[in-house]
Each structure stands twice: as structure tokens, then as C-alpha cells.
C-alpha positions as a printed NumPy array, in Angstrom:
array([[ 96.65 , 192.967,  86.235],
       [ 95.289, 192.688,  82.341],
       [ 94.393, 189.595,  81.162],
       [ 95.034, 189.375,  77.35 ],
       [ 92.568, 186.94 ,  75.28 ],
       [ 95.129, 186.013,  72.912],
       [ 97.75 , 182.846,  71.967],
       [100.794, 184.561,  74.258],
       [ 98.671, 183.825,  77.345],
       [ 99.283, 179.981,  76.659],
       [102.911, 180.616,  77.088],
       [102.816, 182.627,  80.474],
       [101.345, 179.249,  82.474],
       [ 98.633, 176.246,  81.766],
       [ 95.115, 177.303,  80.115],
       [ 92.665, 177.576,  82.754],
       [ 89.812, 175.237,  81.527],
       [ 87.758, 172.023,  82.925],
       [ 87.463, 170.549,  79.377],
       [ 89.608, 171.201,  75.847],
       [ 88.069, 171.376,  73.125],
       [ 89.92 , 168.596,  71.189],
       [ 86.89 , 165.503,  70.444],
       [ 87.721, 162.334,  68.896],
       [ 86.107, 160.396,  66.453],
       [ 84.421, 157.14 ,  68.075],
       [ 82.22 , 154.219,  67.382],
       [ 79.411, 153.557,  70.122],
       [ 77.759, 150.204,  70.008],
       [ 74.285, 149.943,  72.16 ],
       [ 73.38 , 147.014,  73.352],
       [ 70.842, 145.42 ,  70.226],
       [ 74.141, 145.757,  67.961],
       [ 73.576, 149.159,  65.878],
       [ 76.185, 151.597,  65.781],
       [ 76.898, 155.61 ,  65.797],
       [ 79.721, 157.628,  64.797],
       [ 80.192, 160.032,  67.519],
       [ 83.059, 163.103,  68.458],
       [ 84.348, 161.697,  72.606],
       [ 86.841, 163.542,  74.596],
       [ 88.795, 160.626,  75.127],
       [ 91.082, 158.953,  71.885],
       [ 88.921, 155.792,  72.151],
       [ 88.309, 153.413,  69.118],
       [ 84.907, 151.975,  70.449],
       [ 82.56 , 152.121,  73.156],
       [ 80.479, 149.818,  74.278],
       [ 76.949, 150.033,  75.969],
       [ 76.777, 147.984,  79.016],
       [ 73.959, 145.422,  78.895],
       [ 71.383, 145.304,  81.154],
       [ 71.074, 141.989,  82.757],
       [ 67.209, 142.155,  83.86 ],
       [ 65.973, 142.147,  80.42 ],
       [ 67.778, 139.044,  79.774],
       [ 66.313, 135.55 ,  80.123],
       [ 66.871, 133.613,  83.203],
       [ 69.542, 131.269,  81.589],
       [ 71.84 , 133.704,  79.332],
       [ 71.85 , 135.442,  82.634],
       [ 73.442, 132.772,  84.432],
       [ 75.874, 131.972,  81.991],
       [ 76.939, 135.546,  81.711],
       [ 77.503, 135.458,  85.345],
       [ 79.213, 132.412,  85.426],
       [ 81.727, 133.607,  82.186],
       [ 82.662, 136.467,  84.582],
       [ 83.001, 134.992,  87.634],
       [ 84.477, 131.497,  87.366],
       [ 84.759, 128.774,  89.518],
       [ 87.72 , 128.608,  91.673],
       [ 90.639, 126.188,  90.371],
       [ 90.212, 122.927,  92.073],
       [ 93.875, 121.662,  93.767],
       [ 95.487, 118.88 ,  91.997],
       [ 96.95 , 115.641,  93.622],
       [100.301, 115.373,  94.057],
       [101.894, 112.782,  91.971],
       [103.571, 109.934,  94.183],
       [106.567, 107.465,  93.032],
       [105.495, 104.662,  94.639],
       [104.553, 102.88 ,  91.229],
       [107.307, 103.74 ,  89.115],
       [110.145, 101.161,  88.762],
       [113.398, 102.862,  88.979],
       [115.571, 100.345,  87.436],
       [113.722, 101.284,  83.967],
       [115.608, 104.358,  83.912],
       [119.019, 103.442,  85.637],
       [120.53 , 103.918,  82.033],
       [120.207, 107.613,  81.932],
       [121.979, 108.328,  85.542],
       [125.358, 109.291,  85.552],
       [128.099, 107.113,  87.033]])
């Protein structure tokens, strides 16, 4: 079989490529705040480099961990109707 390398080949089946040639302009933000424009394979606006927590001071590292993993929500106590005088709300009841 003759394999043609022209535009008609894509009409027969799918393109046999691992990566496609389209690149999108993306802004890369480094951990120190500097930015670089580059071409990326996916359409995104901003890419952020991950921050290495080993280089941070101990207090800032613990503060970041507390923000990422907040403590569990405490259960609230249910309100009771023992201290409420129901005669004050008698005018709102339907007869």
C-alpha cells in the first residue's frame, strides 16, 4: 500500500501523532515571582512553579500547612427551648 504524506491522508483516518504541533502562549511564574513567556502544549494562561517547602522558614511552612489542611469543624451545640417564654409569641399563632 502506498502511504501518501499530504493533506488527503488525514481525511482517511486520524493523524498518527503522539504530539500535535499547536503551541499556546503561556505565562510561567517562578517561585521568586519572576515571569517568563513560553509556548506550551495546552491552552492555559498561567503556570506556577511549585514552591519547595524545605527552603521556607519553620513558621511560614507551618502556616502554609495550616492553610492547606484546616482543622476539622467543631460540632455546634443544639439550641434548646427551655428558657423561652412562649406567651410572648402567642400573638403570632393562628387560631
